[in-house]
Amino acid sequence: MMKEKGADSPMWAICQHEFFRLFKSIKSLITVAFIVGISYLVSDLVNQAASLLPEQELAQGHALGIFALIMLFGPLFVFSLSHDVINRELAGRTIRFLVTRTSRNQIILGKFLGVAFFWLTCMIITFGVVFATVQTFDAKTFYLCVSLLIYCISLALLLSLVIPRPSYTMFLGIVIALILPGIGLWSTFSSHPAAPWIKYLTPFSFMEKGGAWTGFIWLYAAAFLIASMYLFRRRDC
């Protein structure tokens, strides 16, 4: 793993290894093809209805398929592909090979960046297909989708560190991925007394507010990442 070509540091070697491992996975390729395909179909449908929509709404409508897909299924995509990003190494004892050659913080950062670059590339491909189809690019939707995916990646990383067995994180990750959008959407629009507090635990209320509020999504991601580094430093490998 540590001798990837072009890697100048162990962290980037780990990053490259995780990035290419995801792209070599059949499950990942099917997921990416599904996202791109659905996004293309929705964009094409909106394009066919162009004469019925105002120009401003039309520009946002082309990215509607991507936004809805990532909002509802983004957490499921991330957790299903990356639920075992750390505990896979722990279960196979390959983590001992890594900790003898680099710091634990670099291992966490390398894993995080590898998964983050994978999803960033997927989003660039998806929005690129839409742009090639209808010549419009919705930068705001792109930013919101990437923000949500970064939140999910850092949470999956923390979950993979806290729970030692990949089979457990696979099950728990899917449960979280299904519950998270439900709670987020419910708390954003519900009048229940607990909803105003619960909604700030999920990224969806910040996405709904937009603007500077989306910065809190990145703060949550940073908190999950720092917690992962702290827990990994205290863990025996």
PDB file of C-alpha atoms in Angstrom:
ATOM      1  CA  MET A   1       0.000   0.000   0.000  1.00  0.00           C
ATOM      2  CA  MET A   2       2.786   2.420   0.854  1.00  0.00           C
ATOM      3  CA  LYS A   3       4.605   2.231  -2.505  1.00  0.00           C
ATOM      4  CA  GLU A   4       2.000   3.848  -4.754  1.00  0.00           C
ATOM      5  CA  LYS A   5       3.631   5.585  -7.724  1.00  0.00           C
ATOM      6  CA  GLY A   6       3.980   9.350  -7.404  1.00  0.00           C
ATOM      7  CA  ALA A   7       3.320   9.375  -3.684  1.00  0.00           C
ATOM      8  CA  ASP A   8       5.630  11.760  -1.823  1.00  0.00           C
ATOM      9  CA  SER A   9       4.350  10.949   1.664  1.00  0.00           C
ATOM     10  CA  PRO A  10       2.668   8.019   3.389  1.00  0.00           C
ATOM     11  CA  MET A  11      -0.517  10.084   3.768  1.00  0.00           C
ATOM     12  CA  TRP A  12      -0.819  10.606   0.004  1.00  0.00           C
ATOM     13  CA  ALA A  13       0.055   6.959  -0.608  1.00  0.00           C
ATOM     14  CA  ILE A  14      -2.825   5.944   1.668  1.00  0.00           C
ATOM     15  CA  CYS A  15      -5.051   8.537  -0.047  1.00  0.00           C
ATOM     16  CA  GLN A  16      -4.215   7.182  -3.516  1.00  0.00           C
ATOM     17  CA  HIS A  17      -4.671   3.601  -2.402  1.00  0.00           C
ATOM     18  CA  GLU A  18      -8.150   4.321  -0.975  1.00  0.00           C
ATOM     19  CA  PHE A  19      -9.125   6.388  -4.033  1.00  0.00           C
ATOM     20  CA  PHE A  20      -8.151   3.707  -6.557  1.00  0.00           C
ATOM     21  CA  ARG A  21      -9.527   0.890  -4.371  1.00  0.00           C
ATOM     22  CA  LEU A  22     -12.964   2.485  -4.545  1.00  0.00           C
ATOM     23  CA  PHE A  23     -12.780   2.950  -8.313  1.00  0.00           C
ATOM     24  CA  LYS A  24     -11.721  -0.694  -8.784  1.00  0.00           C
ATOM     25  CA  SER A  25     -14.764  -1.934  -6.844  1.00  0.00           C
ATOM     26  CA  ILE A  26     -17.672  -3.227  -8.929  1.00  0.00           C
ATOM     27  CA  LYS A  27     -20.087  -1.951  -6.268  1.00  0.00           C
ATOM     28  CA  SER A  28     -18.610   1.552  -6.559  1.00  0.00           C
ATOM     29  CA  LEU A  29     -18.773   1.550 -10.360  1.00  0.00           C
ATOM     30  CA  ILE A  30     -22.433   0.451 -10.276  1.00  0.00           C
ATOM     31  CA  THR A  31     -23.208   3.216  -7.744  1.00  0.00           C
ATOM     32  CA  VAL A  32     -21.502   5.871  -9.874  1.00  0.00           C
ATOM     33  CA  ALA A  33     -23.240   4.627 -13.037  1.00  0.00           C
ATOM     34  CA  PHE A  34     -26.591   4.740 -11.217  1.00  0.00           C
ATOM     35  CA  ILE A  35     -26.054   8.343 -10.028  1.00  0.00           C
ATOM     36  CA  VAL A  36     -24.913   9.502 -13.472  1.00  0.00           C
ATOM     37  CA  GLY A  37     -27.745   7.661 -15.227  1.00  0.00           C
ATOM     38  CA  ILE A  38     -30.535   9.011 -13.016  1.00  0.00           C
ATOM     39  CA  SER A  39     -29.097  12.527 -13.174  1.00  0.00           C
ATOM     40  CA  TYR A  40     -28.939  12.354 -16.972  1.00  0.00           C
ATOM     41  CA  LEU A  41     -32.525  11.107 -17.243  1.00  0.00           C
ATOM     42  CA  VAL A  42     -33.918  13.850 -14.973  1.00  0.00           C
ATOM     43  CA  SER A  43     -31.884  16.484 -16.776  1.00  0.00           C
ATOM     44  CA  ASP A  44     -33.155  15.214 -20.128  1.00  0.00           C
ATOM     45  CA  LEU A  45     -36.781  15.266 -18.893  1.00  0.00           C
ATOM     46  CA  VAL A  46     -36.378  18.845 -17.645  1.00  0.00           C
ATOM     47  CA  ASN A  47     -34.809  19.787 -20.968  1.00  0.00           C
ATOM     48  CA  GLN A  48     -37.815  18.373 -22.832  1.00  0.00           C
ATOM     49  CA  ALA A  49     -40.107  20.485 -20.623  1.00  0.00           C
ATOM     50  CA  ALA A  50     -38.001  23.612 -21.153  1.00  0.00           C
ATOM     51  CA  SER A  51     -40.812  25.515 -22.849  1.00  0.00           C
ATOM     52  CA  LEU A  52     -43.017  25.146 -19.732  1.00  0.00           C
ATOM     53  CA  LEU A  53     -40.486  26.502 -17.205  1.00  0.00           C
ATOM     54  CA  PRO A  54     -39.116  29.995 -16.537  1.00  0.00           C
ATOM     55  CA  GLU A  55     -35.458  30.385 -17.521  1.00  0.00           C
ATOM     56  CA  GLN A  56     -34.215  30.723 -13.901  1.00  0.00           C
ATOM     57  CA  GLU A  57     -36.061  27.608 -12.707  1.00  0.00           C
ATOM     58  CA  LEU A  58     -34.905  25.734 -15.783  1.00  0.00           C
ATOM     59  CA  ALA A  59     -31.245  26.283 -14.872  1.00  0.00           C
ATOM     60  CA  GLN A  60     -31.847  24.815 -11.396  1.00  0.00           C
ATOM     61  CA  GLY A  61     -34.122  22.070 -12.718  1.00  0.00           C
ATOM     62  CA  HIS A  62     -31.346  20.380 -14.638  1.00  0.00           C
ATOM     63  CA  ALA A  63     -29.522  19.675 -11.363  1.00  0.00           C
ATOM     64  CA  LEU A  64     -32.733  18.665  -9.560  1.00  0.00           C
ATOM     65  CA  GLY A  65     -32.158  14.965 -10.170  1.00  0.00           C
ATOM     66  CA  ILE A  66     -28.652  15.027  -8.703  1.00  0.00           C
ATOM     67  CA  PHE A  67     -29.756  17.089  -5.690  1.00  0.00           C
ATOM     68  CA  ALA A  68     -32.731  14.853  -4.844  1.00  0.00           C
ATOM     69  CA  LEU A  69     -30.664  11.703  -5.326  1.00  0.00           C
ATOM     70  CA  ILE A  70     -27.814  12.875  -3.070  1.00  0.00           C
ATOM     71  CA  MET A  71     -30.216  14.276  -0.452  1.00  0.00           C
ATOM     72  CA  LEU A  72     -32.130  11.003  -0.120  1.00  0.00           C
ATOM     73  CA  PHE A  73     -29.501   8.389  -0.941  1.00  0.00           C
ATOM     74  CA  GLY A  74     -26.131  10.162  -0.549  1.00  0.00           C
ATOM     75  CA  PRO A  75     -25.656   8.875   3.035  1.00  0.00           C
ATOM     76  CA  LEU A  76     -26.567   5.346   1.910  1.00  0.00           C
ATOM     77  CA  PHE A  77     -24.075   5.471  -0.975  1.00  0.00           C
ATOM     78  CA  VAL A  78     -21.256   6.673   1.300  1.00  0.00           C
ATOM     79  CA  PHE A  79     -21.935   4.264   4.182  1.00  0.00           C
ATOM     80  CA  SER A  80     -22.388   1.259   1.894  1.00  0.00           C
ATOM     81  CA  LEU A  81     -19.030   1.854   0.181  1.00  0.00           C
ATOM     82  CA  SER A  82     -16.933   3.210   3.068  1.00  0.00           C
ATOM     83  CA  HIS A  83     -18.384   1.812   6.300  1.00  0.00           C
ATOM     84  CA  ASP A  84     -15.217  -0.269   6.829  1.00  0.00           C
ATOM     85  CA  VAL A  85     -12.558   2.248   5.842  1.00  0.00           C
ATOM     86  CA  ILE A  86     -10.665   1.805   9.157  1.00  0.00           C
ATOM     87  CA  ASN A  87     -11.965  -1.370  10.819  1.00  0.00           C
ATOM     88  CA  ARG A  88     -11.151  -3.318   7.638  1.00  0.00           C
ATOM     89  CA  GLU A  89      -7.487  -2.576   8.326  1.00  0.00           C
ATOM     90  CA  LEU A  90      -7.941  -3.416  12.024  1.00  0.00           C
ATOM     91  CA  ALA A  91      -9.685  -6.726  11.338  1.00  0.00           C
ATOM     92  CA  GLY A  92      -7.039  -7.759   8.795  1.00  0.00           C
ATOM     93  CA  ARG A  93      -4.233  -6.498  11.068  1.00  0.00           C
ATOM     94  CA  THR A  94      -2.800  -4.525   8.125  1.00  0.00           C
ATOM     95  CA  ILE A  95      -3.105  -1.432  10.317  1.00  0.00           C
ATOM     96  CA  ARG A  96       0.080  -2.560  12.107  1.00  0.00           C
ATOM     97  CA  PHE A  97       1.945  -2.203   8.827  1.00  0.00           C
ATOM     98  CA  LEU A  98       0.697   1.383   8.482  1.00  0.00           C
ATOM     99  CA  VAL A  99       1.280   2.601  12.056  1.00  0.00           C
ATOM    100  CA  THR A 100       4.933   1.521  11.928  1.00  0.00           C
ATOM    101  CA  ARG A 101       5.557   3.733   8.890  1.00  0.00           C
ATOM    102  CA  THR A 102       3.562   6.896   9.502  1.00  0.00           C
ATOM    103  CA  SER A 103       1.624   8.792  12.169  1.00  0.00           C
ATOM    104  CA  ARG A 104      -1.914   7.853  13.050  1.00  0.00           C
ATOM    105  CA  ASN A 105      -3.168  11.320  12.114  1.00  0.00           C
ATOM    106  CA  GLN A 106      -1.773  10.854   8.598  1.00  0.00           C
ATOM    107  CA  ILE A 107      -3.523   7.494   8.319  1.00  0.00           C
ATOM    108  CA  ILE A 108      -6.878   9.081   9.214  1.00  0.00           C
ATOM    109  CA  LEU A 109      -6.296  12.049   6.880  1.00  0.00           C
ATOM    110  CA  GLY A 110      -5.123   9.780   4.061  1.00  0.00           C
ATOM    111  CA  LYS A 111      -8.212   7.587   4.358  1.00  0.00           C
ATOM    112  CA  PHE A 112     -10.520  10.615   4.549  1.00  0.00           C
ATOM    113  CA  LEU A 113      -8.944  12.362   1.548  1.00  0.00           C
ATOM    114  CA  GLY A 114      -9.014   9.167  -0.535  1.00  0.00           C
ATOM    115  CA  VAL A 115     -12.752   8.697   0.003  1.00  0.00           C
ATOM    116  CA  ALA A 116     -13.434  12.458  -0.355  1.00  0.00           C
ATOM    117  CA  PHE A 117     -11.560  12.651  -3.694  1.00  0.00           C
ATOM    118  CA  PHE A 118     -13.505   9.628  -4.922  1.00  0.00           C
ATOM    119  CA  TRP A 119     -16.867  11.309  -4.268  1.00  0.00           C
ATOM    120  CA  LEU A 120     -15.624  14.674  -5.539  1.00  0.00           C
ATOM    121  CA  THR A 121     -14.643  12.946  -8.790  1.00  0.00           C
ATOM    122  CA  CYS A 122     -18.071  11.277  -8.957  1.00  0.00           C
ATOM    123  CA  MET A 123     -19.801  14.635  -8.547  1.00  0.00           C
ATOM    124  CA  ILE A 124     -17.579  16.233 -11.211  1.00  0.00           C
ATOM    125  CA  ILE A 125     -18.426  13.381 -13.607  1.00  0.00           C
ATOM    126  CA  THR A 126     -22.164  13.640 -12.814  1.00  0.00           C
ATOM    127  CA  PHE A 127     -22.373  17.422 -13.164  1.00  0.00           C
ATOM    128  CA  GLY A 128     -20.106  17.160 -16.220  1.00  0.00           C
ATOM    129  CA  VAL A 129     -22.596  14.835 -17.905  1.00  0.00           C
ATOM    130  CA  VAL A 130     -25.434  17.270 -17.146  1.00  0.00           C
ATOM    131  CA  PHE A 131     -23.343  20.187 -18.438  1.00  0.00           C
ATOM    132  CA  ALA A 132     -22.518  18.298 -21.626  1.00  0.00           C
ATOM    133  CA  THR A 133     -26.229  17.578 -22.102  1.00  0.00           C
ATOM    134  CA  VAL A 134     -27.801  20.971 -21.447  1.00  0.00           C
ATOM    135  CA  GLN A 135     -24.836  23.395 -21.118  1.00  0.00           C
ATOM    136  CA  THR A 136     -25.824  24.554 -17.621  1.00  0.00           C
ATOM    137  CA  PHE A 137     -23.902  24.169 -14.381  1.00  0.00           C
ATOM    138  CA  ASP A 138     -25.526  24.814 -10.987  1.00  0.00           C
ATOM    139  CA  ALA A 139     -22.576  25.653  -8.713  1.00  0.00           C
ATOM    140  CA  LYS A 140     -24.786  26.027  -5.629  1.00  0.00           C
ATOM    141  CA  THR A 141     -26.229  22.511  -5.990  1.00  0.00           C
ATOM    142  CA  PHE A 142     -22.734  21.122  -6.611  1.00  0.00           C
ATOM    143  CA  TYR A 143     -21.493  22.739  -3.384  1.00  0.00           C
ATOM    144  CA  LEU A 144     -24.471  21.463  -1.353  1.00  0.00           C
ATOM    145  CA  CYS A 145     -24.027  17.905  -2.650  1.00  0.00           C
ATOM    146  CA  VAL A 146     -20.291  17.908  -1.872  1.00  0.00           C
ATOM    147  CA  SER A 147     -20.955  19.357   1.615  1.00  0.00           C
ATOM    148  CA  LEU A 148     -23.436  16.599   2.455  1.00  0.00           C
ATOM    149  CA  LEU A 149     -21.090  13.889   1.161  1.00  0.00           C
ATOM    150  CA  ILE A 150     -18.151  15.272   3.197  1.00  0.00           C
ATOM    151  CA  TYR A 151     -20.358  15.187   6.344  1.00  0.00           C
ATOM    152  CA  CYS A 152     -21.255  11.525   5.626  1.00  0.00           C
ATOM    153  CA  ILE A 153     -17.649  10.521   4.824  1.00  0.00           C
ATOM    154  CA  SER A 154     -16.290  11.892   8.110  1.00  0.00           C
ATOM    155  CA  LEU A 155     -19.169  10.285  10.061  1.00  0.00           C
ATOM    156  CA  ALA A 156     -18.544   6.919   8.342  1.00  0.00           C
ATOM    157  CA  LEU A 157     -14.839   7.221   9.204  1.00  0.00           C
ATOM    158  CA  LEU A 158     -15.655   7.842  12.876  1.00  0.00           C
ATOM    159  CA  LEU A 159     -18.139   4.961  12.929  1.00  0.00           C
ATOM    160  CA  SER A 160     -15.560   2.641  11.373  1.00  0.00           C
ATOM    161  CA  LEU A 161     -13.106   3.533  14.120  1.00  0.00           C
ATOM    162  CA  VAL A 162     -15.515   3.230  17.047  1.00  0.00           C
ATOM    163  CA  ILE A 163     -16.978  -0.142  15.954  1.00  0.00           C
ATOM    164  CA  PRO A 164     -14.334  -2.826  15.339  1.00  0.00           C
ATOM    165  CA  ARG A 165     -16.225  -5.259  13.098  1.00  0.00           C
ATOM    166  CA  PRO A 166     -16.992  -4.372   9.444  1.00  0.00           C
ATOM    167  CA  SER A 167     -20.191  -6.461   9.516  1.00  0.00           C
ATOM    168  CA  TYR A 168     -21.531  -4.307  12.376  1.00  0.00           C
ATOM    169  CA  THR A 169     -20.650  -1.018  10.682  1.00  0.00           C
ATOM    170  CA  MET A 170     -22.255  -2.222   7.464  1.00  0.00           C
ATOM    171  CA  PHE A 171     -25.551  -2.839   9.281  1.00  0.00           C
ATOM    172  CA  LEU A 172     -25.375   0.264  11.491  1.00  0.00           C
ATOM    173  CA  GLY A 173     -24.220   2.423   8.580  1.00  0.00           C
ATOM    174  CA  ILE A 174     -27.217   1.427   6.485  1.00  0.00           C
ATOM    175  CA  VAL A 175     -29.557   2.111   9.434  1.00  0.00           C
ATOM    176  CA  ILE A 176     -28.010   5.562   9.974  1.00  0.00           C
ATOM    177  CA  ALA A 177     -28.111   6.279   6.241  1.00  0.00           C
ATOM    178  CA  LEU A 178     -31.833   5.513   6.144  1.00  0.00           C
ATOM    179  CA  ILE A 179     -32.720   7.353   9.360  1.00  0.00           C
ATOM    180  CA  LEU A 180     -30.571  10.467   8.794  1.00  0.00           C
ATOM    181  CA  PRO A 181     -32.505  11.897   5.803  1.00  0.00           C
ATOM    182  CA  GLY A 182     -35.836  11.018   7.487  1.00  0.00           C
ATOM    183  CA  ILE A 183     -34.982  12.774  10.750  1.00  0.00           C
ATOM    184  CA  GLY A 184     -33.384  15.674   8.906  1.00  0.00           C
ATOM    185  CA  LEU A 185     -36.390  16.353   6.711  1.00  0.00           C
ATOM    186  CA  TRP A 186     -38.880  15.755   9.553  1.00  0.00           C
ATOM    187  CA  SER A 187     -37.098  18.103  11.967  1.00  0.00           C
ATOM    188  CA  THR A 188     -36.668  20.789   9.298  1.00  0.00           C
ATOM    189  CA  PHE A 189     -40.394  21.076   8.582  1.00  0.00           C
ATOM    190  CA  SER A 190     -42.020  19.699  11.775  1.00  0.00           C
ATOM    191  CA  SER A 191     -43.651  21.874  14.482  1.00  0.00           C
ATOM    192  CA  HIS A 192     -42.799  19.339  17.234  1.00  0.00           C
ATOM    193  CA  PRO A 193     -41.091  21.040  20.244  1.00  0.00           C
ATOM    194  CA  ALA A 194     -37.981  18.856  19.863  1.00  0.00           C
ATOM    195  CA  ALA A 195     -37.629  19.469  16.137  1.00  0.00           C
ATOM    196  CA  PRO A 196     -35.787  22.854  16.412  1.00  0.00           C
ATOM    197  CA  TRP A 197     -33.046  21.149  18.467  1.00  0.00           C
ATOM    198  CA  ILE A 198     -32.851  17.904  16.527  1.00  0.00           C
ATOM    199  CA  LYS A 199     -32.605  19.588  13.140  1.00  0.00           C
ATOM    200  CA  TYR A 200     -29.262  21.148  14.028  1.00  0.00           C
ATOM    201  CA  LEU A 201     -27.770  17.676  14.509  1.00  0.00           C
ATOM    202  CA  THR A 202     -28.258  16.853  10.842  1.00  0.00           C
ATOM    203  CA  PRO A 203     -26.912  18.658   7.754  1.00  0.00           C
ATOM    204  CA  PHE A 204     -30.286  19.061   6.047  1.00  0.00           C
ATOM    205  CA  SER A 205     -31.521  22.103   7.962  1.00  0.00           C
ATOM    206  CA  PHE A 206     -28.269  23.918   7.127  1.00  0.00           C
ATOM    207  CA  MET A 207     -28.694  22.946   3.477  1.00  0.00           C
ATOM    208  CA  GLU A 208     -32.256  24.272   3.544  1.00  0.00           C
ATOM    209  CA  LYS A 209     -31.093  27.616   5.030  1.00  0.00           C
ATOM    210  CA  GLY A 210     -28.200  27.851   2.552  1.00  0.00           C
ATOM    211  CA  GLY A 211     -25.584  30.600   2.470  1.00  0.00           C
ATOM    212  CA  ALA A 212     -23.179  30.754   5.400  1.00  0.00           C
ATOM    213  CA  TRP A 213     -25.241  28.156   7.283  1.00  0.00           C
ATOM    214  CA  THR A 214     -23.728  25.401   5.129  1.00  0.00           C
ATOM    215  CA  GLY A 215     -20.439  26.152   6.888  1.00  0.00           C
ATOM    216  CA  PHE A 216     -21.826  24.305   9.923  1.00  0.00           C
ATOM    217  CA  ILE A 217     -21.902  21.101   7.842  1.00  0.00           C
ATOM    218  CA  TRP A 218     -18.150  21.434   7.334  1.00  0.00           C
ATOM    219  CA  LEU A 219     -17.680  22.192  11.050  1.00  0.00           C
ATOM    220  CA  TYR A 220     -19.486  18.940  11.903  1.00  0.00           C
ATOM    221  CA  ALA A 221     -17.265  17.087   9.422  1.00  0.00           C
ATOM    222  CA  ALA A 222     -14.155  18.621  11.011  1.00  0.00           C
ATOM    223  CA  ALA A 223     -15.412  17.620  14.480  1.00  0.00           C
ATOM    224  CA  PHE A 224     -15.954  14.002  13.353  1.00  0.00           C
ATOM    225  CA  LEU A 225     -12.476  13.974  11.806  1.00  0.00           C
ATOM    226  CA  ILE A 226     -10.791  15.380  14.927  1.00  0.00           C
ATOM    227  CA  ALA A 227     -12.673  12.877  17.106  1.00  0.00           C
ATOM    228  CA  SER A 228     -11.443  10.055  14.837  1.00  0.00           C
ATOM    229  CA  MET A 229      -7.833  11.236  15.202  1.00  0.00           C
ATOM    230  CA  TYR A 230      -8.173  11.476  18.981  1.00  0.00           C
ATOM    231  CA  LEU A 231      -9.713   8.009  19.333  1.00  0.00           C
ATOM    232  CA  PHE A 232      -7.197   6.423  16.956  1.00  0.00           C
ATOM    233  CA  ARG A 233      -4.240   7.825  18.948  1.00  0.00           C
ATOM    234  CA  ARG A 234      -5.596   6.166  22.099  1.00  0.00           C
ATOM    235  CA  ARG A 235      -6.296   2.827  20.459  1.00  0.00           C
ATOM    236  CA  ASP A 236      -4.090  -0.280  20.566  1.00  0.00           C
ATOM    237  CA  CYS A 237      -3.445  -1.785  17.143  1.00  0.00           C
TER     238      CYS A 237
END
